[in-house]
CSV table of C-alpha atoms and ligand atoms in Angstrom, one decimal:
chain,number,residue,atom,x,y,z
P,1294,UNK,CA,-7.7,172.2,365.1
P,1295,UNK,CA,-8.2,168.0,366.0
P,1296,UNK,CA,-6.7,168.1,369.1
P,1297,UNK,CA,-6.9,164.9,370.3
P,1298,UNK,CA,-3.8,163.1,371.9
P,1299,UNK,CA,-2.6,164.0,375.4
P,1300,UNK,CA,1.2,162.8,376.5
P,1301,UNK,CA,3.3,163.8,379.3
P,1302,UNK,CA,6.1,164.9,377.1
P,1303,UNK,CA,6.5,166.4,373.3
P,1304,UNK,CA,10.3,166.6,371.6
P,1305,UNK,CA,10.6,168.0,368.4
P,1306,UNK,CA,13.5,166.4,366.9
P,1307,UNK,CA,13.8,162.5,366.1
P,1308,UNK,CA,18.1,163.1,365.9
P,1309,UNK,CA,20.2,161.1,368.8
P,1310,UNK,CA,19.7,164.0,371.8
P,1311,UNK,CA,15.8,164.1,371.1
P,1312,UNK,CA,15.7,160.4,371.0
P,1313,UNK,CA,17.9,159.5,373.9
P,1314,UNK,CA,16.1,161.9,376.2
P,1315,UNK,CA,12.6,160.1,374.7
P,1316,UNK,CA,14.0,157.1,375.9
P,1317,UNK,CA,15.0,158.0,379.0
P,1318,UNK,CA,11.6,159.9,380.1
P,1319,UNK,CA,10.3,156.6,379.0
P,1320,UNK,CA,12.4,154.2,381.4
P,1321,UNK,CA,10.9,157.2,383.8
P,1322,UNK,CA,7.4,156.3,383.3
P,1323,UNK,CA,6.6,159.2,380.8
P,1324,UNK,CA,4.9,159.2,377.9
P,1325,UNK,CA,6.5,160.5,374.9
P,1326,UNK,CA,5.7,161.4,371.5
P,1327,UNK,CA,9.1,162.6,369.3
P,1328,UNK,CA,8.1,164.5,366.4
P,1329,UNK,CA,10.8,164.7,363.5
P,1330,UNK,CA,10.1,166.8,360.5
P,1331,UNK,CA,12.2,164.6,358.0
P,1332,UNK,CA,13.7,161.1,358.9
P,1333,UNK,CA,14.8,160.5,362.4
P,1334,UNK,CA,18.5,160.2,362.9
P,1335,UNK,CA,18.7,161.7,358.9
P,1336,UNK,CA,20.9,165.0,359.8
P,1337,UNK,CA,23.6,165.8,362.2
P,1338,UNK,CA,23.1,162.4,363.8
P,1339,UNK,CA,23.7,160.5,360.9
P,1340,UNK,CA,26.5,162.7,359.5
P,1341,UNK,CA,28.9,162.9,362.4
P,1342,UNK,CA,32.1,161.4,362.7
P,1343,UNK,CA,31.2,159.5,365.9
P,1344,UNK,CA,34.1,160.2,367.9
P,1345,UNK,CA,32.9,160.2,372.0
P,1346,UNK,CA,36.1,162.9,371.8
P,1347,UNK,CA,35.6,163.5,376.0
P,1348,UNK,CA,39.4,165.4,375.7
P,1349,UNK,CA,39.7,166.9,372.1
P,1350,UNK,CA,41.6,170.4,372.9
P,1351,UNK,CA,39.0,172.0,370.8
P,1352,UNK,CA,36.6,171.4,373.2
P,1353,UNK,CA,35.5,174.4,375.6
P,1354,UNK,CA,36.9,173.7,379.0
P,1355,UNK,CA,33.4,174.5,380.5
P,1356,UNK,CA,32.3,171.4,378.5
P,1357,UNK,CA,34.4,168.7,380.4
P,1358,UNK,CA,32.1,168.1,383.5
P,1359,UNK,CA,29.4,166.8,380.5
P,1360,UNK,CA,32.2,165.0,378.4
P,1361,UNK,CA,32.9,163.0,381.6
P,1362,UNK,CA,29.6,161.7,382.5
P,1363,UNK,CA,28.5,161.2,379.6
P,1364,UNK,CA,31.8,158.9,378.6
P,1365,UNK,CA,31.0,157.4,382.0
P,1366,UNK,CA,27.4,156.9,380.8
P,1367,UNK,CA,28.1,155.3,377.6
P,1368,UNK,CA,28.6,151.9,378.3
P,1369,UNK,CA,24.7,151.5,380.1
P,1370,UNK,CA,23.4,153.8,377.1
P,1371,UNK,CA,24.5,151.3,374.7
P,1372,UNK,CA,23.6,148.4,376.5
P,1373,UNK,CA,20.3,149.4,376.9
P,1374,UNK,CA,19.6,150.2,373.3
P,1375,UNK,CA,20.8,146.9,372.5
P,1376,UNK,CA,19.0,145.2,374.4
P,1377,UNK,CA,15.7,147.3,373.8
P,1378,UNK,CA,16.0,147.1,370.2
P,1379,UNK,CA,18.4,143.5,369.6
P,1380,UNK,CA,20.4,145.9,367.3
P,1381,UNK,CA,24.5,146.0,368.2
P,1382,UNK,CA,25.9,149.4,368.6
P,1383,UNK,CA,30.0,148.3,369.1
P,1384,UNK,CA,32.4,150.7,370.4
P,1385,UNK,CA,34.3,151.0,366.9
P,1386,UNK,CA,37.9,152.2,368.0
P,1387,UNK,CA,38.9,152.7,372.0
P,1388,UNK,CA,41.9,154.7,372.0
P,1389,UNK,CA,42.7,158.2,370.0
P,1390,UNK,CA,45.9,159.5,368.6
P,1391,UNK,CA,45.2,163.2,369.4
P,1392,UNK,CA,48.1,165.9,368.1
P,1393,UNK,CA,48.8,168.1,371.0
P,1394,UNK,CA,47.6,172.2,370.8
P,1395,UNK,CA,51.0,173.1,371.5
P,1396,UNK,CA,54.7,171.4,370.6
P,1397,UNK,CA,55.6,169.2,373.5
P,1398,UNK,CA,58.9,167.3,374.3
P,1399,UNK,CA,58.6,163.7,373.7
P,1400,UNK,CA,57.3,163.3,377.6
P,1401,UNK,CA,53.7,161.6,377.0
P,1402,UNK,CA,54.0,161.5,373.9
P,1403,UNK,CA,53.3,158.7,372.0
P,1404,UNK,CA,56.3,156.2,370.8
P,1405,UNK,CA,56.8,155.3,367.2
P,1406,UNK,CA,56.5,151.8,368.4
P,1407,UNK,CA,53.3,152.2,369.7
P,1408,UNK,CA,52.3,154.3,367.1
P,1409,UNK,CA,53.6,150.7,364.7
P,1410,UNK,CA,51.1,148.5,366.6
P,1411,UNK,CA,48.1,150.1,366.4
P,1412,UNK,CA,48.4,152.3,363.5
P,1413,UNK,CA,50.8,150.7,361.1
P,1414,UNK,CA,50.0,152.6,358.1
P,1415,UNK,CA,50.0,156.2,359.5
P,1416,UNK,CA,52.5,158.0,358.5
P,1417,UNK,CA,53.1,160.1,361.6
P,1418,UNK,CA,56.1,162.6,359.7
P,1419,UNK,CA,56.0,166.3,360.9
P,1420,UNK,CA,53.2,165.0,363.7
P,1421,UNK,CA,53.3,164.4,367.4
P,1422,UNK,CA,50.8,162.5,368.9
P,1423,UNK,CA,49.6,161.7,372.5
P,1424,UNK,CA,47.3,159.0,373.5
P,1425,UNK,CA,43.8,159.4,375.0
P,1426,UNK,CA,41.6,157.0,376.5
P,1427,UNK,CA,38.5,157.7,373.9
P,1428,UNK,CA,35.9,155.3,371.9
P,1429,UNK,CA,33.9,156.5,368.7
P,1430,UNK,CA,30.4,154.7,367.6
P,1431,UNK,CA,29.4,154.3,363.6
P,1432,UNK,CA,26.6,156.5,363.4
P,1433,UNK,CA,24.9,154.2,361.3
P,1434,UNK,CA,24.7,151.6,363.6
P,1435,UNK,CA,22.8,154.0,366.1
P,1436,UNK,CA,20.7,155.1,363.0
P,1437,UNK,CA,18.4,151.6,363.1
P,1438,UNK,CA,18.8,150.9,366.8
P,1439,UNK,CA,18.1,153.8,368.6
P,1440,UNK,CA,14.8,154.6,366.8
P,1441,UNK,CA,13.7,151.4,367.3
P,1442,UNK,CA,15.2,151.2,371.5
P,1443,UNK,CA,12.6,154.2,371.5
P,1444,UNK,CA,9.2,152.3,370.0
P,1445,UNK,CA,10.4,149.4,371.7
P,1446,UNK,CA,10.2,151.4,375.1
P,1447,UNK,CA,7.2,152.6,374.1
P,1448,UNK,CA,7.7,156.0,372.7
P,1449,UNK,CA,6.2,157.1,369.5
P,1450,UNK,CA,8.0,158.6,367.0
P,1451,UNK,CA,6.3,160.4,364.5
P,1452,UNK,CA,8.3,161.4,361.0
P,1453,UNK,CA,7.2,164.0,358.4
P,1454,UNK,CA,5.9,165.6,361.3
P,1455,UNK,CA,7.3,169.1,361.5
P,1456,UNK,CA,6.3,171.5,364.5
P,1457,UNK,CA,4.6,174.6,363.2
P,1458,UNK,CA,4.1,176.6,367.0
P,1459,UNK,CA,4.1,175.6,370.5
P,1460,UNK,CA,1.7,177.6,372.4
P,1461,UNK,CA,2.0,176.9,376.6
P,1462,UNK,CA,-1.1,177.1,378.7
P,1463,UNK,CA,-1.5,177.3,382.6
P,1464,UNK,CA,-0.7,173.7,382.8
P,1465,UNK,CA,1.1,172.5,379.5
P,1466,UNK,CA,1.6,172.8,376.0
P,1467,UNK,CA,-0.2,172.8,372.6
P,1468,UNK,CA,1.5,171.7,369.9
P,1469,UNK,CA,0.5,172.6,366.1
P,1470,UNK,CA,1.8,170.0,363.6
P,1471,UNK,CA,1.8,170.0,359.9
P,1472,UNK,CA,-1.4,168.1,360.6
P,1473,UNK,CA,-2.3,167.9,363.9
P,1474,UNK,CA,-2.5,169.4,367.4
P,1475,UNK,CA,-1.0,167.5,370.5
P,1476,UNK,CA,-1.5,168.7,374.0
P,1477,UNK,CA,1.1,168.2,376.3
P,1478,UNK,CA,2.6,168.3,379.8
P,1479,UNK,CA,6.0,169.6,378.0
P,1480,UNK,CA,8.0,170.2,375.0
P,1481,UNK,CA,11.6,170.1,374.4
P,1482,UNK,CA,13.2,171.7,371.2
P,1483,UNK,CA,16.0,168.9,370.2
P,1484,UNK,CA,15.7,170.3,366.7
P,1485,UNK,CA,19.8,170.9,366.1
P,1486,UNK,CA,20.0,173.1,363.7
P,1487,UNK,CA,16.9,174.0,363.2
P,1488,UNK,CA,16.6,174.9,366.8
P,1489,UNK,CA,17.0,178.9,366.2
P,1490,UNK,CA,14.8,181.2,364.8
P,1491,UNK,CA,11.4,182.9,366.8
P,1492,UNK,CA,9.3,179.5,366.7
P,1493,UNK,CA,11.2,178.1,369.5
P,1494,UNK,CA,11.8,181.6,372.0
P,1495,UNK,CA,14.9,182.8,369.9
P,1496,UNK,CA,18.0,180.3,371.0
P,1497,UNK,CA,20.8,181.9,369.0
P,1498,UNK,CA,21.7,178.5,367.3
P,1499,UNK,CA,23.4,178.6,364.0
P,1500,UNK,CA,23.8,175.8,361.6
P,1501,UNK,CA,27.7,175.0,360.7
P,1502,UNK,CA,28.8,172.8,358.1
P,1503,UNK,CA,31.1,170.0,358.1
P,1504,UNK,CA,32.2,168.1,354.7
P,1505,UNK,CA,33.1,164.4,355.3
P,1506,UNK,CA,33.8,161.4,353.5
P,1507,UNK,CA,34.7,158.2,353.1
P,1508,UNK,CA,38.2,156.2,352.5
P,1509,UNK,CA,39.1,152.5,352.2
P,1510,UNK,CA,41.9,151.3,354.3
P,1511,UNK,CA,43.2,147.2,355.4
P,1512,UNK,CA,41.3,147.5,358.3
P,1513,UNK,CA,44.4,146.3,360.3
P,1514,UNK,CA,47.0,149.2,359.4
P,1515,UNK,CA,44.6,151.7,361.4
P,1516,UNK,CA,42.8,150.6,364.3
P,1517,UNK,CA,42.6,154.0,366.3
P,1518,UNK,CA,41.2,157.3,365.8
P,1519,UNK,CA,44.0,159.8,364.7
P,1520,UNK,CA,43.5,163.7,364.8
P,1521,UNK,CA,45.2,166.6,364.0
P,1522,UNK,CA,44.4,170.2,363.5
P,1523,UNK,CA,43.8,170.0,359.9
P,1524,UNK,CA,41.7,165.8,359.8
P,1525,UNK,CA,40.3,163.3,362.0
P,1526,UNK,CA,40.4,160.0,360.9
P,1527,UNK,CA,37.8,157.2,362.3
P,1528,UNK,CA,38.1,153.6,361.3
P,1529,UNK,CA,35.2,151.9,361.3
P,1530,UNK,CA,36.8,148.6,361.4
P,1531,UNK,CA,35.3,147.3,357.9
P,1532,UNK,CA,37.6,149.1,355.8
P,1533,UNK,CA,36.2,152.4,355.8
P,1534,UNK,CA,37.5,154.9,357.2
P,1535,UNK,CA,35.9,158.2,357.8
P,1536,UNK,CA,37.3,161.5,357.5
P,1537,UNK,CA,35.9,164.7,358.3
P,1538,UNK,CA,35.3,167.7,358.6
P,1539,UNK,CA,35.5,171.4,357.3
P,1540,UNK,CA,34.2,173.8,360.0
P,1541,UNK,CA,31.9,175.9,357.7
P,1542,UNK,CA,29.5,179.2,358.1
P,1543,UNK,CA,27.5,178.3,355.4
P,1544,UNK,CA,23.7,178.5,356.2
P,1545,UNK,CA,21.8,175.9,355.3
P,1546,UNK,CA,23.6,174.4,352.5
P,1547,UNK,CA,24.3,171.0,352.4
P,1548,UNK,CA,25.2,170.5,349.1
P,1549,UNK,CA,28.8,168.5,349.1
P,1550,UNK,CA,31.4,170.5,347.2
P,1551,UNK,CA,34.3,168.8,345.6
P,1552,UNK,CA,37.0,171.7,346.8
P,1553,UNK,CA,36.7,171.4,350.4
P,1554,UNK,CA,36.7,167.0,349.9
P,1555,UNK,CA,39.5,167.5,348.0
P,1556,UNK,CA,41.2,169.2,350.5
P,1557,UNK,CA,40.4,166.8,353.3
P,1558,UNK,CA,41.2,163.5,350.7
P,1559,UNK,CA,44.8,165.4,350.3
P,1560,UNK,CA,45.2,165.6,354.1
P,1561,UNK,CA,44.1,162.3,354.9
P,1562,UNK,CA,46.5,160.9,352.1
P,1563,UNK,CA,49.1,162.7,353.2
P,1564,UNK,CA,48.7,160.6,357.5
P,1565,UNK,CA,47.1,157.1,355.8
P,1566,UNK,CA,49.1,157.1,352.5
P,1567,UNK,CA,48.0,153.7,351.5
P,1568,UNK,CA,44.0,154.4,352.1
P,1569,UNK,CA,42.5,154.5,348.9
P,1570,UNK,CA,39.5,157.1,347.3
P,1571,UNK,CA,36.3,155.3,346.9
P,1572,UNK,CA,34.4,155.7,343.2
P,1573,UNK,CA,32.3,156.6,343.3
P,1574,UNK,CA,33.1,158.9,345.6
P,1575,UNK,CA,31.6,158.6,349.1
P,1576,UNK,CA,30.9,162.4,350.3
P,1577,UNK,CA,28.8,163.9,352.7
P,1578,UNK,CA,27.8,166.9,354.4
P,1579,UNK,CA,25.7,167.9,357.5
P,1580,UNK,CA,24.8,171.0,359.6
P,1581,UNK,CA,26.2,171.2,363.4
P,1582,UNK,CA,23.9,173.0,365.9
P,1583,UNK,CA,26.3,175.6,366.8
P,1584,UNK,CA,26.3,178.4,369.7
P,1585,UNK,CA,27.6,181.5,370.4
P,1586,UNK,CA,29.8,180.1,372.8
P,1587,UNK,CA,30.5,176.9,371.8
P,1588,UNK,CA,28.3,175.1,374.3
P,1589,UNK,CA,24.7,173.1,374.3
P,1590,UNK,CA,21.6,175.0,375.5
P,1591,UNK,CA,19.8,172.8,378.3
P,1592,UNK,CA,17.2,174.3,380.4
P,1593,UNK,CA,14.1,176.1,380.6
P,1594,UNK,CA,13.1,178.2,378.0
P,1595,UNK,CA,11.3,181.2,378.4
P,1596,UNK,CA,7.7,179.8,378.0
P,1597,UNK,CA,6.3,178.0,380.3
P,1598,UNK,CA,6.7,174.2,380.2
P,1599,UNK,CA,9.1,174.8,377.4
P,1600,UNK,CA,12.7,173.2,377.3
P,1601,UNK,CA,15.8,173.1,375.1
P,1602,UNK,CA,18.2,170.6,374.7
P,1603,UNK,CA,20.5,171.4,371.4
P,1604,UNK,CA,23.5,173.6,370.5
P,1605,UNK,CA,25.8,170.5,370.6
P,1606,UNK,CA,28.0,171.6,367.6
P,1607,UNK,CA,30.9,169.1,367.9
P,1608,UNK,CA,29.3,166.9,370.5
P,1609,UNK,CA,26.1,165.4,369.9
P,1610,UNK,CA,27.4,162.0,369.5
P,1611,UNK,CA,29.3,162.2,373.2
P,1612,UNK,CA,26.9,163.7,374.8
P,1613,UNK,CA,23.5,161.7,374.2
P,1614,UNK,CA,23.4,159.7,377.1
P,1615,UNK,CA,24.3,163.1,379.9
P,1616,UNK,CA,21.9,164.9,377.6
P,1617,UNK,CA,19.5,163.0,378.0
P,1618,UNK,CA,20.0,162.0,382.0
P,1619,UNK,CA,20.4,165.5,383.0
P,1620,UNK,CA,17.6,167.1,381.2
P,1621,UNK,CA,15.3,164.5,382.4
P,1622,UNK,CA,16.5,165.0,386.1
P,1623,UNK,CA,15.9,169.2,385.6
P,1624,UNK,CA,11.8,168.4,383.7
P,1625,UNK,CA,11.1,166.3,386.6
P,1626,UNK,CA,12.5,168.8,389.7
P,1627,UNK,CA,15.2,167.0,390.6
P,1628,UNK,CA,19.3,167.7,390.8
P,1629,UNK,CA,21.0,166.7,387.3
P,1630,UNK,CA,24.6,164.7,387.7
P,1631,UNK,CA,25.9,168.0,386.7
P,1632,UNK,CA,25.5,171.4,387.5
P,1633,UNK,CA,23.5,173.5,383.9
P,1634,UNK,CA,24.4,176.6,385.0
P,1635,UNK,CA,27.3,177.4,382.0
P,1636,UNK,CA,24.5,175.9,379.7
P,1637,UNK,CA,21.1,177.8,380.7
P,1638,UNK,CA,19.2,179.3,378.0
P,1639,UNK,CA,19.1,182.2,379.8
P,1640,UNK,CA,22.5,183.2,379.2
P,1641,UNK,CA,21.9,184.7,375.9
P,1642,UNK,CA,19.9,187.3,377.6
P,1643,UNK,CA,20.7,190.7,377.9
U,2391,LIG,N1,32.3,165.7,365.7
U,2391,LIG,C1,33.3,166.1,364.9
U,2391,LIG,C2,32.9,167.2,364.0
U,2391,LIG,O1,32.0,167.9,364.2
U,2391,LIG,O2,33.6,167.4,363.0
């Protein structure tokens, strides 16, 4: 075993919580080394929507003191990776046509005339729609500038560097790479995922598939994010608009099958009848980090200088910049903006 390299900090995982919390132990003095076992930003980051959906009914109601401060975080967050890495990261879309959980009466809800002027091609039929307040992000803008906001801070970010085994000492960490050994003050798990299983002290993470794709719309007839039950919808502002996503229990698999696009195409068509099917067609498919109960893992793990910060399923996108901010307030002893008690590791523990 080499064994040479000695940093403050380890995070396995180059996707957007591993490398906004990198950054952010950076701006704290720390020095980080992110170690990604494909491409950073090349899974779950790259593949979501990008919705910062702070009020989505779907979300757990636990979840809403991190949806806040994180929406209330995002401004700064991308600020500072635009100005660390000279890449633009725009808010895409700032306001969401969200279908209600339940039938309401028309009280809130929103008017066909609004509905005219800033979605002119939906066709809202057999829908009722509220507004929220929300903004998404193109994943793919954050794809080039966050990695580089990170190196440009100072981090390192290794790729092709999987994690074989974290072993903790009396005062920090060992980590085995596919070729290397690192030792460190501590190590985060921020593989997604990946970030079940034994290697990492047995967070019950599972891996849940969502479908997605593209469809070309006049960039004018939808300038919101619409969703429903069955689809989202996320213009990106260029004429794509991206729809997603199954909710799957599927493994591993991220192979894109034509059924379940199909079916999400058909729904689409059926709110944006004018958006037209791309050909080839532009399909993906990527693995959320989901929990047990539906909410992120952020704490201590049961090894010593050990952390986790994953199990965002829905939310990884939203909640980057509170992941990041509270996670590096709890490594370095002090209070995090927002209580981590719902989200301890430990609560999996019988
Ligand atoms: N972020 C939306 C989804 O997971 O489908």
């Amino acid at each position: 075993m080499k064994g040479t390299d000695v940093v403050d900090v380890v995070i396995a995982g180059g996707g957007i919580i591993g490398l906004s919390l990198a950054l952010e132990l950076r701006l704290r003095g720390l020095s980080v080394t992110v170690m990604e076992r494909g491409q950073a930003m090349s899974s779950a980051s790259w593949a979501a929507g990008g919705m910062l959906a702070v009020n989505d009914p779907q979300n757990p109601p636990a979840l809403m003191p991190l949806c806040v401060r994180s929406w209330d975080l995002y401004a700064s967050y991308l600020d500072r990776i635009e100005s660390l890495s000279g890449l633009r990261v725009p808010l895409r879309t700032r306001r969401t046509l969200q279908e209600p959980k339940s039938p309401r009466t028309s009280n809130g809800l929103a008017t066909t005339a609004e509905i005219a002027e800033l979605a002119p091609g939906l066709y809202p039929e057999g829908h009722s729609f509220e507004w929220l307040e929300e903004g998404s992000v193109d994943p793919n803008d954050l794809r080039e500038a966050l990695p580089a906001a990170v190196r440009a801070a100072g981090g390192k970010l290794l790729e092709t560097t999987e994690v074989l085994g974290v072993e903790s000492t009396v005062s920090g960490v060992h980590v085995q790479t596919v070729r290397d050994s690192i030792s460190a003050g501590m190590f985060v798990n921020c593989c997604g995922a990946w970030a079940g299983g034994q290697r990492w002290g047995g967070v019950p993470v599972e891996p849940v598939k969502g479908h997605m794709a593209n469809v070309r719309c006049d960039p004018n007839r939808l300038r919101c994010v619409v969703r429903t039950p069955k689809v989202y919808l996320v213009p990106r502002g260029d004429g794509r608009v991206t729809i997603g996503a199954t909710i799957e229990q599927a493994g591993f698999d991220e192979v894109v099958y034509e059924a379940q696009i199909k079916e999400l195409m058909d729904s689409a068509l059926l709110l944006l009848p004018e958006a037209t099917i791309p050909s080839p067609i532009d399909a993906w498919a990527g693995l959320r980090p989901g929990t047990p109960d539906g909410l992120p893992i952020l704490g201590a793990a049961k090894f010593e200088h050990c952390w986790h910060a994953t199990g965002h399923y829905r939310d990884g996108i939203l909640l980057a910049p509170v992941t990041a901010r509270v996670m590096t307030q709890a490594m370095l002893g002090e209070t995090p903006d927002v209580s981590l008690e719902a989200f301890a590791p430990t609560r999996f523990e019988s």
